[in-house]
Amino acid sequence: MSKQHAGVILRIYPGSLAEELELVPGDKIVSINGQELRDIIDLSFAMADEEIDLLIEHADGEQEMISFDKEFDEELGVEFESAVFDGIRNCANHCYFCFVDMIAPNMRGSLSIKDDDYRLSFLYGNFVTMTNMGPADFKRIEQFHLSPLYVSVQCMNPELRAQMLRCKGAARIAEQLDNLERAGAEYHTQVVLCSGLNDGEELERTIREIVARRPHAQSLAIVPVGITKYRTDPFPLEQFDAQGAARVIDQVEKWQRKIQQEEGRTFIYLGDEFYLLAGRDVPPSDFYDGFPQLDNGIGLTRNFINDWEAAPDQPDVYDEPVYLDVVTGTSVAPMLQKLAASLDKENLHVRIVPVENDHFGHTVNVSGLLTAKDIMRKLDSLSGKRTGILIPESALRSGEDVFLDDVTLQQMQAHYPAARVEPVQGGKDFRAALSGWTSYHKDRSGETAYTWQSNAGYTKNIQY
Ligand code: SF4
């Protein structure tokens, strides 16, 4: 078996079966009960047996067979280097709007992976285009009940989809969705909306056809295309402006009202960016039907506000003035300003610091793609007292104290010796930091964070 096809153990959970079996990080799981494993989906099915023959390859290349009995629902308790042991499936497309192609040269490798792997869609909520999927994949989806999946639809017009994805096979979107439905899978869908391309009448058609696919289709998210200054694709793309965003909101609201009347839920959600761009309030919580596409960034702003409103004020009394700089992307700065202003705390001075994204270009306005260099450039340009600096945790690599440009949180802290630098994730943290700065400290160990993924979405990192 090739090196690729074994599950390499990264971490052993304390008190787990794996610890009892004396497995260590670096060990590879080669097979279970003679069955080779393609990914953690195979592993979890193989581990459903009560009698296990586990073939391990140790770091020195020695193989060992470990046989043991277990409860049928007992898990190994390990984390793997990758959830897919036979390698991530790459995408077969060259989309006009591919964000991976717009990443600055020299950025971290993990940001440049063009994955299009239905297994990662099932496991982590990554969006897939299904252009690289064949009958065996749908058979496996049916056999292993891999549902729901997350599908990047973009548009239902076959010719336009093939054109936008620069992939002939992309025209088969309706057929592939039919295959998914026949395999018994439900799916959430996404449209990356490009002004003048798949909006207007094309969006109307896409919505109509996806809506008709309920209940297999569980939701439809529409997000505006993001463009960085590194985009070299010759096809001209434009980002939405305030009027364009307002037009999309008005168009989609008609559908939302119709579906609300039909089945009491919204089903179609717009990326927060449309509301922020158009200068409109984000919809209320119940509009989001439990936030099915929160990991895709849909409803993050409302969620942030909810968390803020639900969180208690900390009882800290500030005897001395506290000066906090709140670093943020430009799009949500007004919302943070509003929330901070609603807090009535003596001696608390909050300054919202919207940072222009020089690294990716000023059209990129989200907090999660800010680099440490841009943040520090902005902070260095400001005068005045500073007790603390709040940075958006989404700008840090998941589970690590490292920014996108490889600057560490510690390096940033060393640059500002007179102020304490603390990451903040969500409205609860934000309120806790502002109202209880003296005791606020964010312990990031074991955090489940959002990371940017290839098809302009955000995905949550989970562990097996
Ligand atoms: S946007 Fe996604 S599917 Fe399209 S080329 Fe980029 S990685 Fe591939």
Short mmCIF file of C-alpha atoms and ligand atoms in Angstrom, two decimals:
data_model
loop_
_atom_site.label_atom_id
_atom_site.label_comp_id
_atom_site.label_asym_id
_atom_site.label_seq_id
_atom_site.Cartn_x
_atom_site.Cartn_y
_atom_site.Cartn_z
CA MET A 1 0.00 0.00 0.00
CA SER A 2 1.26 3.46 -0.80
CA LYS A 3 2.13 5.88 1.95
CA GLN A 4 -0.87 8.00 0.98
CA HIS A 5 -3.39 5.30 1.74
CA ALA A 6 -2.76 5.00 5.44
CA GLY A 7 -4.28 7.17 8.10
CA VAL A 8 -1.44 8.93 9.89
CA ILE A 9 -2.22 9.59 13.54
CA LEU A 10 -1.61 13.14 14.64
CA ARG A 11 -2.93 13.05 18.20
CA ILE A 12 -4.13 10.49 20.73
CA TYR A 13 -6.89 11.56 23.10
CA PRO A 14 -6.19 10.92 26.79
CA GLY A 15 -8.08 7.93 28.20
CA SER A 16 -8.96 6.70 24.71
CA LEU A 17 -8.92 3.21 23.28
CA ALA A 18 -5.92 4.24 21.15
CA GLU A 19 -4.00 5.19 24.30
CA GLU A 20 -4.88 1.82 25.84
CA LEU A 21 -3.58 0.11 22.69
CA GLU A 22 -0.34 2.13 23.06
CA LEU A 23 -0.70 3.80 19.67
CA VAL A 24 1.40 6.93 19.28
CA PRO A 25 1.37 9.94 16.94
CA GLY A 26 3.07 9.01 13.66
CA ASP A 27 1.59 5.50 13.64
CA LYS A 28 -0.34 4.72 10.49
CA ILE A 29 -3.52 2.72 10.36
CA VAL A 30 -3.11 0.47 7.34
CA SER A 31 -6.23 -1.68 7.56
CA ILE A 32 -9.00 -2.85 9.85
CA ASN A 33 -10.20 -6.45 9.60
CA GLY A 34 -8.33 -6.71 6.29
CA GLN A 35 -10.11 -3.72 4.82
CA GLU A 36 -7.99 -0.89 3.47
CA LEU A 37 -9.19 2.54 4.45
CA ARG A 38 -9.68 5.43 2.08
CA ASP A 39 -10.71 7.92 4.73
CA ILE A 40 -12.22 8.32 8.18
CA ILE A 41 -15.62 7.37 6.76
CA ASP A 42 -14.27 3.87 5.99
CA LEU A 43 -12.58 3.88 9.38
CA SER A 44 -15.73 4.68 11.32
CA PHE A 45 -17.69 1.95 9.51
CA ALA A 46 -14.91 -0.59 10.00
CA MET A 47 -14.70 0.33 13.67
CA ALA A 48 -18.39 -0.51 14.12
CA ASP A 49 -17.32 -4.17 14.46
CA GLU A 50 -16.80 -5.54 17.95
CA GLU A 51 -13.82 -7.74 17.04
CA ILE A 52 -11.02 -5.77 15.47
CA ASP A 53 -7.76 -6.74 13.75
CA LEU A 54 -5.92 -3.46 13.44
CA LEU A 55 -2.87 -3.37 11.15
CA ILE A 56 -0.55 -0.57 12.21
CA GLU A 57 2.63 0.68 10.56
CA HIS A 58 4.93 2.35 13.06
CA ALA A 59 7.14 5.30 12.17
CA ASP A 60 10.15 2.97 11.66
CA GLY A 61 8.23 1.05 8.97
CA GLU A 62 7.54 -2.00 11.17
CA GLN A 63 4.02 -3.34 10.85
CA GLU A 64 2.08 -4.76 13.79
CA MET A 65 -1.29 -6.49 13.94
CA ILE A 66 -3.25 -5.61 17.09
CA SER A 67 -6.35 -7.68 17.79
CA PHE A 68 -8.89 -6.64 20.40
CA ASP A 69 -12.57 -6.62 21.34
CA LYS A 70 -14.53 -3.44 21.85
CA GLU A 71 -18.03 -2.09 22.29
CA PHE A 72 -19.58 -1.51 18.88
CA ASP A 73 -19.86 2.27 19.44
CA GLU A 74 -16.44 2.69 21.02
CA GLU A 75 -14.18 4.96 18.96
CA LEU A 76 -10.41 4.90 18.69
CA GLY A 77 -10.03 8.42 20.03
CA VAL A 78 -7.44 9.76 17.63
CA GLU A 79 -7.00 12.72 15.36
CA PHE A 80 -5.51 12.14 11.92
CA GLU A 81 -3.24 14.35 9.87
CA SER A 82 -5.93 14.28 7.20
CA ALA A 83 -9.47 12.94 7.13
CA VAL A 84 -8.86 11.50 3.66
CA PHE A 85 -6.10 8.90 3.65
CA ASP A 86 -5.89 8.51 -0.14
CA GLY A 87 -5.37 12.23 -0.75
CA ILE A 88 -7.70 15.17 -1.20
CA ARG A 89 -9.56 15.23 -4.50
CA ASN A 90 -8.66 18.32 -6.42
CA CYS A 91 -11.12 20.29 -8.46
CA ALA A 92 -11.35 19.94 -12.23
CA ASN A 93 -12.46 23.52 -12.79
CA HIS A 94 -10.96 26.90 -13.55
CA CYS A 95 -13.68 29.16 -12.23
CA TYR A 96 -13.76 32.82 -13.21
CA PHE A 97 -14.18 33.68 -9.54
CA CYS A 98 -11.73 31.21 -7.98
CA PHE A 99 -10.46 32.77 -4.77
CA VAL A 100 -7.57 30.31 -4.57
CA ASP A 101 -6.19 31.90 -7.73
CA MET A 102 -6.46 35.31 -6.10
CA ILE A 103 -4.27 34.55 -3.12
CA ALA A 104 -1.04 36.46 -2.89
CA PRO A 105 2.08 34.61 -3.96
CA ASN A 106 4.01 33.23 -0.98
CA MET A 107 0.92 32.71 1.11
CA ARG A 108 0.64 29.60 3.21
CA GLY A 109 0.24 26.39 1.21
CA SER A 110 -2.95 25.24 2.91
CA LEU A 111 -4.77 28.27 1.50
CA SER A 112 -3.91 27.21 -2.01
CA ILE A 113 -5.49 23.77 -2.01
CA LYS A 114 -8.19 23.53 -4.65
CA ASP A 115 -10.21 20.80 -3.01
CA ASP A 116 -13.42 19.53 -4.51
CA ASP A 117 -13.94 16.39 -2.44
CA TYR A 118 -17.46 15.21 -1.58
CA ARG A 119 -16.08 13.44 1.50
CA LEU A 120 -14.86 16.75 2.90
CA SER A 121 -18.25 18.14 2.02
CA PHE A 122 -19.95 15.51 4.17
CA LEU A 123 -17.38 15.73 6.97
CA TYR A 124 -16.69 19.46 7.15
CA GLY A 125 -19.32 21.21 5.07
CA ASN A 126 -16.92 22.14 2.26
CA PHE A 127 -18.73 23.08 -0.94
CA VAL A 128 -18.23 20.85 -3.97
CA THR A 129 -19.07 21.41 -7.61
CA MET A 130 -19.58 17.66 -8.33
CA THR A 131 -17.77 18.03 -11.68
CA ASN A 132 -15.30 15.30 -10.67
CA MET A 133 -17.86 12.80 -9.40
CA GLY A 134 -18.88 9.56 -11.08
CA PRO A 135 -21.31 6.67 -10.45
CA ALA A 136 -19.03 5.02 -7.83
CA ASP A 137 -19.13 8.19 -5.75
CA PHE A 138 -22.91 8.36 -5.76
CA LYS A 139 -23.04 4.67 -4.91
CA ARG A 140 -20.83 5.29 -1.90
CA ILE A 141 -22.96 8.28 -0.86
CA GLU A 142 -25.98 5.99 -0.91
CA GLN A 143 -24.27 3.08 0.81
CA PHE A 144 -22.75 5.15 3.62
CA HIS A 145 -25.64 7.62 3.90
CA LEU A 146 -23.36 10.59 3.32
CA SER A 147 -25.84 13.38 3.83
CA PRO A 148 -26.17 16.31 3.77
CA LEU A 149 -23.63 17.51 1.22
CA TYR A 150 -22.86 21.10 0.24
CA VAL A 151 -23.04 21.94 -3.46
CA SER A 152 -21.67 24.98 -5.24
CA VAL A 153 -24.32 25.45 -7.87
CA GLN A 154 -23.46 28.94 -9.16
CA CYS A 155 -26.24 28.72 -11.75
CA MET A 156 -28.62 26.17 -13.24
CA ASN A 157 -28.12 27.30 -16.83
CA PRO A 158 -25.89 24.46 -18.14
CA GLU A 159 -23.98 26.50 -20.73
CA LEU A 160 -23.38 29.39 -18.37
CA ARG A 161 -22.21 27.05 -15.59
CA ALA A 162 -19.77 25.31 -17.95
CA GLN A 163 -18.52 28.75 -18.99
CA MET A 164 -18.16 30.12 -15.44
CA LEU A 165 -16.41 27.01 -14.15
CA ARG A 166 -14.47 26.54 -17.41
CA CYS A 167 -15.38 22.88 -17.28
CA LYS A 168 -17.52 21.11 -19.87
CA GLY A 169 -18.82 18.63 -17.32
CA ALA A 170 -20.15 21.46 -15.18
CA ALA A 171 -23.09 21.69 -17.58
CA ARG A 172 -24.45 18.47 -16.03
CA ILE A 173 -25.49 20.15 -12.80
CA ALA A 174 -29.15 19.10 -12.99
CA GLU A 175 -28.16 15.51 -13.72
CA GLN A 176 -25.67 15.46 -10.85
CA LEU A 177 -28.25 16.85 -8.44
CA ASP A 178 -30.63 14.13 -9.65
CA ASN A 179 -27.92 11.54 -8.90
CA LEU A 180 -27.51 12.96 -5.42
CA GLU A 181 -31.25 12.80 -4.83
CA ARG A 182 -31.42 9.20 -6.11
CA ALA A 183 -28.61 8.35 -3.67
CA GLY A 184 -30.90 9.57 -0.91
CA ALA A 185 -28.78 12.57 0.03
CA GLU A 186 -29.98 15.97 1.06
CA TYR A 187 -27.89 18.98 0.18
CA HIS A 188 -27.34 22.63 0.89
CA THR A 189 -26.54 24.83 -2.09
CA GLN A 190 -24.54 27.95 -2.75
CA VAL A 191 -24.34 30.54 -5.49
CA VAL A 192 -21.31 32.81 -5.79
CA LEU A 193 -23.00 35.76 -7.43
CA CYS A 194 -21.07 37.66 -10.08
CA SER A 195 -22.49 40.97 -11.21
CA GLY A 196 -23.73 40.84 -14.83
CA LEU A 197 -23.07 37.11 -15.13
CA ASN A 198 -25.27 34.82 -13.04
CA ASP A 199 -27.42 37.52 -11.41
CA GLY A 200 -30.69 39.01 -12.67
CA GLU A 201 -32.65 36.58 -14.88
CA GLU A 202 -30.05 33.84 -14.42
CA LEU A 203 -30.39 34.08 -10.64
CA GLU A 204 -34.15 33.95 -11.07
CA ARG A 205 -33.81 30.66 -12.97
CA THR A 206 -31.35 29.22 -10.44
CA ILE A 207 -33.62 30.06 -7.52
CA ARG A 208 -36.67 28.66 -9.30
CA GLU A 209 -34.96 25.33 -10.06
CA ILE A 210 -33.36 24.90 -6.65
CA VAL A 211 -36.57 25.82 -4.85
CA ALA A 212 -38.32 23.11 -6.92
CA ARG A 213 -35.83 20.59 -5.56
CA ARG A 214 -37.00 20.90 -1.98
CA PRO A 215 -36.93 18.92 0.30
CA HIS A 216 -33.76 17.29 -1.11
CA ALA A 217 -32.40 20.82 -1.39
CA GLN A 218 -32.25 22.09 2.16
CA SER A 219 -31.10 25.66 1.66
CA LEU A 220 -29.70 28.10 -0.86
CA ALA A 221 -27.06 30.65 0.09
CA ILE A 222 -26.17 33.48 -2.26
CA VAL A 223 -22.84 35.18 -1.60
CA PRO A 224 -21.25 38.01 -3.54
CA VAL A 225 -18.06 37.28 -5.47
CA GLY A 226 -14.90 38.43 -3.70
CA ILE A 227 -12.00 39.81 -5.72
CA THR A 228 -8.47 40.49 -4.52
CA LYS A 229 -5.78 42.56 -6.16
CA TYR A 230 -3.93 39.39 -7.13
CA ARG A 231 -6.59 38.21 -9.56
CA THR A 232 -4.98 37.70 -12.98
CA ASP A 233 -7.84 35.90 -14.73
CA PRO A 234 -8.55 37.69 -18.03
CA PHE A 235 -12.33 37.40 -17.63
CA PRO A 236 -13.62 40.74 -16.33
CA LEU A 237 -15.43 40.49 -13.00
CA GLU A 238 -16.88 43.28 -10.93
CA GLN A 239 -17.88 43.34 -7.31
CA PHE A 240 -21.33 44.50 -6.25
CA ASP A 241 -21.75 48.10 -5.20
CA ALA A 242 -24.41 49.41 -2.81
CA GLN A 243 -27.09 49.72 -5.54
CA GLY A 244 -26.31 46.29 -6.96
CA ALA A 245 -26.48 44.74 -3.49
CA ALA A 246 -29.82 46.44 -2.82
CA ARG A 247 -31.18 45.09 -6.13
CA VAL A 248 -30.20 41.53 -5.19
CA ILE A 249 -31.80 41.89 -1.74
CA ASP A 250 -35.05 43.13 -3.29
CA GLN A 251 -35.07 40.34 -5.88
CA VAL A 252 -34.42 37.60 -3.35
CA GLU A 253 -36.86 39.00 -0.76
CA LYS A 254 -39.76 38.22 -3.09
CA TRP A 255 -38.76 34.56 -3.10
CA GLN A 256 -38.13 34.55 0.63
CA ARG A 257 -41.63 35.87 1.28
CA LYS A 258 -43.14 33.26 -1.06
CA ILE A 259 -41.35 30.36 0.63
CA GLN A 260 -42.16 31.75 4.07
CA GLN A 261 -45.83 31.62 3.12
CA GLU A 262 -45.53 28.12 1.68
CA GLU A 263 -43.63 26.39 4.43
CA GLY A 264 -42.84 28.84 7.18
CA ARG A 265 -39.11 29.05 6.58
CA THR A 266 -36.84 31.27 4.53
CA PHE A 267 -34.76 28.63 2.66
CA ILE A 268 -32.83 31.25 0.66
CA TYR A 269 -30.25 33.31 2.55
CA LEU A 270 -28.06 36.15 1.36
CA GLY A 271 -24.47 36.60 2.45
CA ASP A 272 -24.15 39.25 5.19
CA GLU A 273 -22.06 41.26 2.77
CA PHE A 274 -25.11 42.20 0.68
CA TYR A 275 -26.79 43.85 3.68
CA LEU A 276 -23.59 45.52 4.88
CA LEU A 277 -22.89 46.83 1.35
CA ALA A 278 -26.43 48.12 0.89
CA GLY A 279 -26.37 49.75 4.33
CA ARG A 280 -29.36 47.70 5.50
CA ASP A 281 -29.84 45.89 8.80
CA VAL A 282 -29.15 42.17 8.70
CA PRO A 283 -32.36 40.13 9.09
CA PRO A 284 -33.57 38.95 12.51
CA SER A 285 -32.62 35.54 13.92
CA ASP A 286 -35.79 33.63 13.05
CA PHE A 287 -35.22 34.55 9.40
CA TYR A 288 -32.20 32.21 9.36
CA ASP A 289 -34.12 29.02 10.32
CA GLY A 290 -31.46 27.92 12.81
CA PHE A 291 -28.51 29.16 10.71
CA PRO A 292 -27.95 26.08 8.47
CA GLN A 293 -25.15 27.85 6.58
CA LEU A 294 -23.42 29.64 9.43
CA ASP A 295 -20.17 27.83 8.62
CA ASN A 296 -20.44 29.41 5.19
CA GLY A 297 -20.55 32.84 6.82
CA ILE A 298 -24.32 33.21 6.33
CA GLY A 299 -25.80 34.99 9.33
CA LEU A 300 -22.50 35.50 11.16
CA THR A 301 -23.37 39.16 11.76
CA ARG A 302 -26.79 38.37 13.25
CA ASN A 303 -25.21 35.59 15.26
CA PHE A 304 -22.59 37.99 16.58
CA ILE A 305 -25.27 40.48 17.64
CA ASN A 306 -27.31 37.69 19.28
CA ASP A 307 -24.29 36.46 21.22
CA TRP A 308 -23.54 39.99 22.34
CA GLU A 309 -27.13 40.57 23.48
CA ALA A 310 -27.31 37.25 25.33
CA ALA A 311 -24.00 37.70 27.14
CA PRO A 312 -23.92 39.29 30.59
CA ASP A 313 -21.80 42.33 31.36
CA GLN A 314 -18.78 41.45 33.45
CA PRO A 315 -18.77 43.05 36.92
CA ASP A 316 -15.28 44.57 36.52
CA VAL A 317 -14.95 48.11 37.85
CA TYR A 318 -12.41 50.21 35.98
CA ASP A 319 -10.74 52.43 38.61
CA GLU A 320 -8.31 53.63 35.95
CA PRO A 321 -9.22 54.52 32.36
CA VAL A 322 -9.10 51.52 30.00
CA TYR A 323 -8.32 52.26 26.34
CA LEU A 324 -9.20 49.43 23.98
CA ASP A 325 -8.48 49.33 20.26
CA VAL A 326 -10.82 46.93 18.46
CA VAL A 327 -9.29 45.74 15.20
CA THR A 328 -11.77 44.75 12.50
CA GLY A 329 -12.33 44.47 8.77
CA THR A 330 -14.05 47.50 7.30
CA SER A 331 -17.39 45.78 6.54
CA VAL A 332 -18.48 45.08 10.12
CA ALA A 333 -16.88 48.14 11.74
CA PRO A 334 -20.19 50.09 11.90
CA MET A 335 -21.91 47.15 13.63
CA LEU A 336 -19.12 46.86 16.22
CA GLN A 337 -19.24 50.61 16.75
CA LYS A 338 -22.95 50.43 17.48
CA LEU A 339 -22.58 47.58 19.96
CA ALA A 340 -19.64 49.16 21.77
CA ALA A 341 -21.51 52.46 22.04
CA SER A 342 -24.41 50.69 23.74
CA LEU A 343 -22.17 49.65 26.63
CA ASP A 344 -22.28 52.08 29.51
CA LYS A 345 -19.13 51.51 31.51
CA GLU A 346 -17.27 54.17 33.41
CA ASN A 347 -13.64 54.69 32.43
CA LEU A 348 -13.97 52.47 29.32
CA HIS A 349 -12.76 54.04 26.08
CA VAL A 350 -13.32 51.90 22.99
CA ARG A 351 -11.88 52.79 19.61
CA ILE A 352 -13.05 50.71 16.64
CA VAL A 353 -10.15 50.35 14.22
CA PRO A 354 -11.28 49.36 10.71
CA VAL A 355 -8.26 48.07 8.83
CA GLU A 356 -7.98 48.42 5.06
CA ASN A 357 -6.71 45.20 3.54
CA ASP A 358 -3.57 46.24 1.66
CA HIS A 359 -2.44 42.67 1.38
CA PHE A 360 -5.37 41.36 -0.67
CA GLY A 361 -6.63 44.74 -1.87
CA HIS A 362 -9.21 47.12 -0.44
CA THR A 363 -12.09 45.23 -2.03
CA VAL A 364 -11.51 42.53 0.58
CA ASN A 365 -13.18 43.87 3.69
CA VAL A 366 -13.71 40.90 6.02
CA SER A 367 -11.87 40.56 9.34
CA GLY A 368 -10.83 36.97 8.65
CA LEU A 369 -8.46 37.89 5.82
CA LEU A 370 -6.54 40.62 7.60
CA THR A 371 -2.83 40.09 7.90
CA ALA A 372 -0.74 41.09 10.91
CA LYS A 373 1.25 43.53 8.78
CA ASP A 374 -1.88 45.43 7.75
CA ILE A 375 -3.19 45.44 11.32
CA MET A 376 0.10 46.73 12.72
CA ARG A 377 0.45 49.36 10.00
CA LYS A 378 -2.94 50.73 10.93
CA LEU A 379 -2.36 50.55 14.69
CA ASP A 380 1.06 52.21 14.32
CA SER A 381 -0.58 55.11 12.50
CA LEU A 382 -2.86 55.87 15.44
CA SER A 383 -1.83 58.00 18.37
CA GLY A 384 -3.31 58.06 21.84
CA LYS A 385 -3.37 55.81 24.87
CA ARG A 386 -3.79 52.08 24.51
CA THR A 387 -4.42 49.55 27.28
CA GLY A 388 -5.41 46.65 25.07
CA ILE A 389 -5.82 45.50 21.49
CA LEU A 390 -8.63 43.17 20.46
CA ILE A 391 -7.95 41.27 17.28
CA PRO A 392 -10.47 39.12 15.39
CA GLU A 393 -9.72 35.49 16.09
CA SER A 394 -10.83 34.62 12.56
CA ALA A 395 -7.65 36.31 11.31
CA LEU A 396 -5.62 33.62 13.08
CA ARG A 397 -4.99 30.23 11.63
CA SER A 398 -7.36 27.68 13.12
CA GLY A 399 -6.01 26.36 16.42
CA GLU A 400 -2.79 28.36 16.09
CA ASP A 401 -1.64 31.79 17.19
CA VAL A 402 -0.43 32.65 13.69
CA PHE A 403 -1.78 35.23 11.24
CA LEU A 404 -2.17 34.60 7.50
CA ASP A 405 1.21 36.22 6.83
CA ASP A 406 2.93 33.92 9.35
CA VAL A 407 3.39 36.63 11.97
CA THR A 408 2.60 35.17 15.38
CA LEU A 409 0.38 36.62 18.05
CA GLN A 410 3.44 36.71 20.31
CA GLN A 411 5.34 38.80 17.76
CA MET A 412 2.47 41.23 17.60
CA GLN A 413 2.33 41.36 21.40
CA ALA A 414 6.09 42.09 21.52
CA HIS A 415 5.52 44.99 19.12
CA TYR A 416 3.04 46.55 21.58
CA PRO A 417 4.62 46.01 25.00
CA ALA A 418 2.39 48.59 26.69
CA ALA A 419 -0.86 46.97 25.59
CA ARG A 420 -2.28 43.49 26.01
CA VAL A 421 -3.24 41.80 22.72
CA GLU A 422 -6.22 39.44 22.94
CA PRO A 423 -8.14 37.53 20.26
CA VAL A 424 -11.93 37.82 20.25
CA GLN A 425 -14.34 35.43 18.60
CA GLY A 426 -18.02 36.30 18.45
CA GLY A 427 -20.27 38.67 20.32
CA LYS A 428 -19.95 36.90 23.66
CA ASP A 429 -16.17 37.35 23.68
CA PHE A 430 -16.53 40.93 22.50
CA ARG A 431 -18.84 41.84 25.37
CA ALA A 432 -16.70 39.92 27.87
CA ALA A 433 -13.56 41.71 26.69
CA LEU A 434 -15.07 45.17 26.77
CA SER A 435 -16.91 44.85 30.06
CA GLY A 436 -14.35 42.66 31.83
CA TRP A 437 -11.01 43.63 30.33
CA THR A 438 -9.05 43.23 33.57
CA SER A 439 -9.85 39.52 33.72
CA TYR A 440 -10.43 38.79 30.02
CA HIS A 441 -8.14 36.21 28.52
CA LYS A 442 -8.93 34.02 25.57
CA ASP A 443 -7.76 30.44 26.01
CA ARG A 444 -7.58 29.15 22.44
CA SER A 445 -6.65 25.56 23.17
CA GLY A 446 -9.18 23.18 21.63
CA GLU A 447 -10.92 26.01 19.81
CA THR A 448 -13.19 25.22 16.90
CA ALA A 449 -12.53 28.05 14.52
CA TYR A 450 -13.64 29.11 11.08
CA THR A 451 -11.17 28.88 8.27
CA TRP A 452 -11.39 30.22 4.80
CA GLN A 453 -11.92 27.59 2.15
CA SER A 454 -11.49 27.51 -1.57
CA ASN A 455 -14.93 28.31 -2.87
CA ALA A 456 -15.35 31.62 -1.15
CA GLY A 457 -16.85 30.11 1.95
CA TYR A 458 -15.92 29.44 5.53
CA THR A 459 -15.80 26.02 7.03
CA LYS A 460 -15.53 24.80 10.56
CA ASN A 461 -12.68 22.52 11.50
CA ILE A 462 -13.84 19.41 13.27
CA GLN A 463 -11.95 16.41 14.50
CA TYR A 464 -12.68 12.73 14.37
S1 SF4 B 1 -13.58 28.15 -7.05
FE1 SF4 B 1 -13.44 26.10 -6.19
S2 SF4 B 1 -14.18 24.80 -7.83
FE2 SF4 B 1 -13.68 26.75 -8.79
S3 SF4 B 1 -11.58 26.54 -9.52
FE3 SF4 B 1 -11.49 27.43 -7.50
S4 SF4 B 1 -11.23 25.68 -6.13
FE4 SF4 B 1 -11.96 24.89 -8.07
#
